[in-house]
Amino acid sequence: MKKQILALSLGVASLGAFAQKAELKAAEKAIKKQNFNEAISSISAAEKLIANADDKYKSKFYFLKGQAYASKKDYKTAADAFNSLIAFEKKTGKTRHSNEAAPVLNKIIQDVSNKAIKIYNEGKDFKAAAENFYLTYQLSPKDTSFAYNAAVAATQGKDYDMALNYYNELKKIGYTGIETQYLATNKLTGKVENLGSKSQRDLMIKSKQYLNPVDKRTDSKSATIVKNIALILKEQGKNEEAIAAMAEARKSNPKDLNLILNEAQLYIEMKRMDKFGELMNEAVSLDPDNPTLYYNLGVVNYNQGRIEDAKKHYQKAIELKPDYADAYMNLAVSVLDKDKQIVEEMNKNLSNFKKYDELALKQKEVYKEALPFLEKADNINRNIDTVKTLMNLYEVLEISDKADEFRALYKSMK
């Protein structure tokens, strides 16, 4: 009885091996005839039996499956099959089909990434672009930048749930986006260019077409990822979750200036200027020579009615960056803040000529104080706002030639 059961078991095993071989042979023939539906049907039948197959049949199965699904443009299934093949043959140490599969897999990855880039550049369907960027990442997990591109595209398409999933995936895999750029100066144009790789850059240096080779590491995108997660949560009305997300990031990097600034930006979005001011003060303590930080503190203090403090911060920003046009403009605005009260008093004293004239003189003194800051802002970065304000000041101060000049300028800019 035992011998009979053993013989029967061996017979079942042999039948399974025969069935695997037959289905794979049928799939291979169907692929050659470009009958891919039939090939997939045979592959599906073989898949139920493949677990106990010999190594050579497993390799053949993965290879044929990849071919069939690639031809049907089911790139995800095809790439999974090819990746399984490559991993399996690497494990067994026997290369039967990996060399044939690799170029097909690379072609799939290239096609999908090109499709993603094309859709994204067209700017019409960011969701489809995001899906194809993410598929590229799934097909080639080492190319993590495509997952980042997917998150950016999903955000632009306002598909916030999708974007959040992608950003959380980036956090999970520890994506930083840091890369080394191989730069050199084009001898003909004088411009610094990224030449892609060290070998390419070295080749161009040897050709004498480029000079001054420099390696440059790009900034980490970790803080940006956290900021975007928080902003998406805020966009979804999940303010407390947004704050928690930022707090979690800062817990591991409490002195990271970018994270502080991103958290500060979040509080601006929430119109919580008190918290924004606290964080800007913290940022200044970490980077005391950063003019932008002092400028932002000036804005905070001005909005909260601390005009003199605002002026000090704008002056510090200008001290650190003498061509800071916006700081000059806001410094002038801070000086002109006194004008509001003066105008109110003038309106109350329209029939009190003596008092009115005193207030008019006082107003002119305020304008004289603000004038050099506005002129400096206009010299650095002329725009319609500075031109209009200067025109009004020149008129009140009775500087006729300048008033005429700026009136004509203002008309031309309108």
PDB file of C-alpha atoms in Angstrom, residues 198-351:
ATOM      1  CA  LYS A 198      32.187  63.257 -13.328  1.00  0.00           C
ATOM      2  CA  SER A 199      33.423  61.252 -16.317  1.00  0.00           C
ATOM      3  CA  GLN A 200      31.619  63.566 -18.768  1.00  0.00           C
ATOM      4  CA  ARG A 201      32.906  66.640 -16.948  1.00  0.00           C
ATOM      5  CA  ASP A 202      36.483  65.280 -16.944  1.00  0.00           C
ATOM      6  CA  LEU A 203      36.191  64.606 -20.671  1.00  0.00           C
ATOM      7  CA  MET A 204      35.048  68.172 -21.378  1.00  0.00           C
ATOM      8  CA  ILE A 205      37.860  69.599 -19.238  1.00  0.00           C
ATOM      9  CA  LYS A 206      40.385  67.551 -21.230  1.00  0.00           C
ATOM     10  CA  SER A 207      38.895  68.891 -24.463  1.00  0.00           C
ATOM     11  CA  LYS A 208      39.766  72.429 -23.237  1.00  0.00           C
ATOM     12  CA  GLN A 209      36.162  73.529 -23.886  1.00  0.00           C
ATOM     13  CA  TYR A 210      35.479  73.884 -20.152  1.00  0.00           C
ATOM     14  CA  LEU A 211      37.396  75.291 -17.180  1.00  0.00           C
ATOM     15  CA  ASN A 212      37.218  75.418 -13.369  1.00  0.00           C
ATOM     16  CA  PRO A 213      35.679  72.043 -12.430  1.00  0.00           C
ATOM     17  CA  VAL A 214      33.620  72.208  -9.222  1.00  0.00           C
ATOM     18  CA  ASP A 215      31.623  69.550  -7.359  1.00  0.00           C
ATOM     19  CA  LYS A 216      28.473  70.901  -5.714  1.00  0.00           C
ATOM     20  CA  ARG A 217      26.096  69.041  -3.417  1.00  0.00           C
ATOM     21  CA  THR A 218      22.483  70.137  -3.704  1.00  0.00           C
ATOM     22  CA  ASP A 219      20.407  70.995  -0.640  1.00  0.00           C
ATOM     23  CA  SER A 220      18.345  68.350   1.108  1.00  0.00           C
ATOM     24  CA  LYS A 221      14.635  68.254   0.272  1.00  0.00           C
ATOM     25  CA  SER A 222      13.742  66.727   3.665  1.00  0.00           C
ATOM     26  CA  ALA A 223      12.522  70.033   5.103  1.00  0.00           C
ATOM     27  CA  THR A 224      10.524  70.768   1.955  1.00  0.00           C
ATOM     28  CA  ILE A 225       8.821  67.381   2.163  1.00  0.00           C
ATOM     29  CA  VAL A 226       7.791  67.981   5.782  1.00  0.00           C
ATOM     30  CA  LYS A 227       6.628  71.507   4.933  1.00  0.00           C
ATOM     31  CA  ASN A 228       4.533  70.228   2.021  1.00  0.00           C
ATOM     32  CA  ILE A 229       2.958  67.510   4.169  1.00  0.00           C
ATOM     33  CA  ALA A 230       2.030  70.150   6.740  1.00  0.00           C
ATOM     34  CA  LEU A 231       0.679  72.566   4.113  1.00  0.00           C
ATOM     35  CA  ILE A 232      -1.430  69.818   2.528  1.00  0.00           C
ATOM     36  CA  LEU A 233      -2.873  68.922   5.924  1.00  0.00           C
ATOM     37  CA  LYS A 234      -3.569  72.600   6.493  1.00  0.00           C
ATOM     38  CA  GLU A 235      -5.235  72.814   3.049  1.00  0.00           C
ATOM     39  CA  GLN A 236      -7.445  69.891   4.097  1.00  0.00           C
ATOM     40  CA  GLY A 237      -8.449  71.790   7.214  1.00  0.00           C
ATOM     41  CA  LYS A 238      -6.371  69.568   9.491  1.00  0.00           C
ATOM     42  CA  ASN A 239      -4.502  72.390  11.222  1.00  0.00           C
ATOM     43  CA  GLU A 240      -3.602  70.475  14.373  1.00  0.00           C
ATOM     44  CA  GLU A 241      -2.243  67.556  12.316  1.00  0.00           C
ATOM     45  CA  ALA A 242      -0.242  70.035  10.245  1.00  0.00           C
ATOM     46  CA  ILE A 243       1.320  71.548  13.375  1.00  0.00           C
ATOM     47  CA  ALA A 244       2.007  68.046  14.746  1.00  0.00           C
ATOM     48  CA  ALA A 245       3.724  67.017  11.498  1.00  0.00           C
ATOM     49  CA  MET A 246       6.020  70.018  11.678  1.00  0.00           C
ATOM     50  CA  ALA A 247       6.693  69.511  15.385  1.00  0.00           C
ATOM     51  CA  GLU A 248       7.660  65.880  14.739  1.00  0.00           C
ATOM     52  CA  ALA A 249      10.172  66.929  12.121  1.00  0.00           C
ATOM     53  CA  ARG A 250      11.671  69.594  14.350  1.00  0.00           C
ATOM     54  CA  LYS A 251      11.991  67.177  17.267  1.00  0.00           C
ATOM     55  CA  SER A 252      14.820  65.347  15.515  1.00  0.00           C
ATOM     56  CA  ASN A 253      16.352  68.546  14.065  1.00  0.00           C
ATOM     57  CA  PRO A 254      15.540  71.395  16.484  1.00  0.00           C
ATOM     58  CA  LYS A 255      18.291  73.637  15.095  1.00  0.00           C
ATOM     59  CA  ASP A 256      17.434  73.102  11.430  1.00  0.00           C
ATOM     60  CA  LEU A 257      16.875  76.625  10.089  1.00  0.00           C
ATOM     61  CA  ASN A 258      14.839  75.432   7.094  1.00  0.00           C
ATOM     62  CA  LEU A 259      12.426  73.552   9.331  1.00  0.00           C
ATOM     63  CA  ILE A 260      12.018  76.615  11.565  1.00  0.00           C
ATOM     64  CA  LEU A 261      11.277  78.796   8.540  1.00  0.00           C
ATOM     65  CA  ASN A 262       8.847  76.219   7.145  1.00  0.00           C
ATOM     66  CA  GLU A 263       7.000  76.066  10.463  1.00  0.00           C
ATOM     67  CA  ALA A 264       6.947  79.858  10.499  1.00  0.00           C
ATOM     68  CA  GLN A 265       5.457  79.828   6.993  1.00  0.00           C
ATOM     69  CA  LEU A 266       2.754  77.464   8.237  1.00  0.00           C
ATOM     70  CA  TYR A 267       1.775  79.943  10.944  1.00  0.00           C
ATOM     71  CA  ILE A 268       1.611  82.722   8.335  1.00  0.00           C
ATOM     72  CA  GLU A 269      -0.837  80.555   6.378  1.00  0.00           C
ATOM     73  CA  MET A 270      -2.875  80.208   9.569  1.00  0.00           C
ATOM     74  CA  LYS A 271      -2.582  83.972  10.247  1.00  0.00           C
ATOM     75  CA  ARG A 272      -0.990  83.297  13.642  1.00  0.00           C
ATOM     76  CA  MET A 273       1.563  86.092  13.559  1.00  0.00           C
ATOM     77  CA  ASP A 274       2.446  85.742  17.235  1.00  0.00           C
ATOM     78  CA  LYS A 275       3.828  82.234  16.657  1.00  0.00           C
ATOM     79  CA  PHE A 276       5.449  83.386  13.426  1.00  0.00           C
ATOM     80  CA  GLY A 277       7.288  86.128  15.346  1.00  0.00           C
ATOM     81  CA  GLU A 278       8.506  83.652  17.987  1.00  0.00           C
ATOM     82  CA  LEU A 279       9.934  81.370  15.330  1.00  0.00           C
ATOM     83  CA  MET A 280      11.568  84.236  13.437  1.00  0.00           C
ATOM     84  CA  ASN A 281      13.332  85.309  16.643  1.00  0.00           C
ATOM     85  CA  GLU A 282      14.520  81.731  17.070  1.00  0.00           C
ATOM     86  CA  ALA A 283      15.742  81.712  13.464  1.00  0.00           C
ATOM     87  CA  VAL A 284      17.649  84.970  13.971  1.00  0.00           C
ATOM     88  CA  SER A 285      19.455  83.485  16.983  1.00  0.00           C
ATOM     89  CA  LEU A 286      20.646  80.638  14.734  1.00  0.00           C
ATOM     90  CA  ASP A 287      21.522  82.793  11.711  1.00  0.00           C
ATOM     91  CA  PRO A 288      22.170  86.352  12.936  1.00  0.00           C
ATOM     92  CA  ASP A 289      23.606  87.535   9.613  1.00  0.00           C
ATOM     93  CA  ASN A 290      20.577  86.633   7.494  1.00  0.00           C
ATOM     94  CA  PRO A 291      18.906  89.859   6.228  1.00  0.00           C
ATOM     95  CA  THR A 292      15.676  88.086   5.212  1.00  0.00           C
ATOM     96  CA  LEU A 293      15.042  87.033   8.800  1.00  0.00           C
ATOM     97  CA  TYR A 294      15.280  90.633  10.038  1.00  0.00           C
ATOM     98  CA  TYR A 295      13.029  91.763   7.188  1.00  0.00           C
ATOM     99  CA  ASN A 296      10.393  89.194   8.221  1.00  0.00           C
ATOM    100  CA  LEU A 297      10.674  90.323  11.839  1.00  0.00           C
ATOM    101  CA  GLY A 298      10.082  93.859  10.604  1.00  0.00           C
ATOM    102  CA  VAL A 299       6.873  92.721   8.885  1.00  0.00           C
ATOM    103  CA  VAL A 300       5.682  90.906  12.026  1.00  0.00           C
ATOM    104  CA  ASN A 301       6.342  93.876  14.293  1.00  0.00           C
ATOM    105  CA  TYR A 302       4.736  96.345  11.888  1.00  0.00           C
ATOM    106  CA  ASN A 303       1.579  94.206  11.591  1.00  0.00           C
ATOM    107  CA  GLN A 304       1.388  94.011  15.377  1.00  0.00           C
ATOM    108  CA  GLY A 305       1.690  97.793  15.745  1.00  0.00           C
ATOM    109  CA  ARG A 306       5.288  97.865  17.055  1.00  0.00           C
ATOM    110  CA  ILE A 307       6.437 100.405  14.495  1.00  0.00           C
ATOM    111  CA  GLU A 308       9.740 101.435  16.107  1.00  0.00           C
ATOM    112  CA  ASP A 309      10.785  97.778  16.472  1.00  0.00           C
ATOM    113  CA  ALA A 310       9.810  97.183  12.856  1.00  0.00           C
ATOM    114  CA  LYS A 311      12.038 100.074  11.726  1.00  0.00           C
ATOM    115  CA  LYS A 312      14.998  98.676  13.675  1.00  0.00           C
ATOM    116  CA  HIS A 313      14.607  95.281  12.006  1.00  0.00           C
ATOM    117  CA  TYR A 314      14.364  96.815   8.520  1.00  0.00           C
ATOM    118  CA  GLN A 315      17.466  98.899   9.226  1.00  0.00           C
ATOM    119  CA  LYS A 316      19.334  95.775  10.317  1.00  0.00           C
ATOM    120  CA  ALA A 317      18.266  93.992   7.140  1.00  0.00           C
ATOM    121  CA  ILE A 318      19.601  96.923   5.084  1.00  0.00           C
ATOM    122  CA  GLU A 319      22.823  96.940   7.082  1.00  0.00           C
ATOM    123  CA  LEU A 320      23.364  93.300   6.126  1.00  0.00           C
ATOM    124  CA  LYS A 321      22.124  93.751   2.547  1.00  0.00           C
ATOM    125  CA  PRO A 322      22.550  97.323   1.289  1.00  0.00           C
ATOM    126  CA  ASP A 323      20.585  96.642  -1.937  1.00  0.00           C
ATOM    127  CA  TYR A 324      17.516  95.237  -0.165  1.00  0.00           C
ATOM    128  CA  ALA A 325      14.800  97.175  -2.044  1.00  0.00           C
ATOM    129  CA  ASP A 326      11.843  95.703  -0.132  1.00  0.00           C
ATOM    130  CA  ALA A 327      13.459  96.601   3.204  1.00  0.00           C
ATOM    131  CA  TYR A 328      13.923 100.225   2.077  1.00  0.00           C
ATOM    132  CA  MET A 329      10.310 100.333   0.890  1.00  0.00           C
ATOM    133  CA  ASN A 330       8.955  98.917   4.148  1.00  0.00           C
ATOM    134  CA  LEU A 331      11.163 101.217   6.178  1.00  0.00           C
ATOM    135  CA  ALA A 332       9.587 104.143   4.325  1.00  0.00           C
ATOM    136  CA  VAL A 333       6.121 102.681   4.975  1.00  0.00           C
ATOM    137  CA  SER A 334       6.972 102.406   8.688  1.00  0.00           C
ATOM    138  CA  VAL A 335       8.021 106.061   8.763  1.00  0.00           C
ATOM    139  CA  LEU A 336       4.863 107.075   6.898  1.00  0.00           C
ATOM    140  CA  ASP A 337       2.755 105.232   9.477  1.00  0.00           C
ATOM    141  CA  LYS A 338       2.749 108.505  11.472  1.00  0.00           C
ATOM    142  CA  ASP A 339       0.983 110.163   8.536  1.00  0.00           C
ATOM    143  CA  LYS A 340      -2.317 108.388   9.277  1.00  0.00           C
ATOM    144  CA  GLN A 341      -2.719 110.087  12.645  1.00  0.00           C
ATOM    145  CA  ILE A 342      -1.632 113.444  11.238  1.00  0.00           C
ATOM    146  CA  VAL A 343      -4.238 113.242   8.439  1.00  0.00           C
ATOM    147  CA  GLU A 344      -6.943 112.375  10.961  1.00  0.00           C
ATOM    148  CA  GLU A 345      -6.008 115.458  12.995  1.00  0.00           C
ATOM    149  CA  MET A 346      -5.946 117.630   9.863  1.00  0.00           C
ATOM    150  CA  ASN A 347      -9.463 116.494   8.954  1.00  0.00           C
ATOM    151  CA  LYS A 348     -10.638 117.456  12.439  1.00  0.00           C
ATOM    152  CA  ASN A 349      -9.101 120.940  12.121  1.00  0.00           C
ATOM    153  CA  LEU A 350     -10.203 122.039   8.663  1.00  0.00           C
ATOM    154  CA  SER A 351     -11.550 125.310  10.068  1.00  0.00           C
TER     155      SER A 351
END
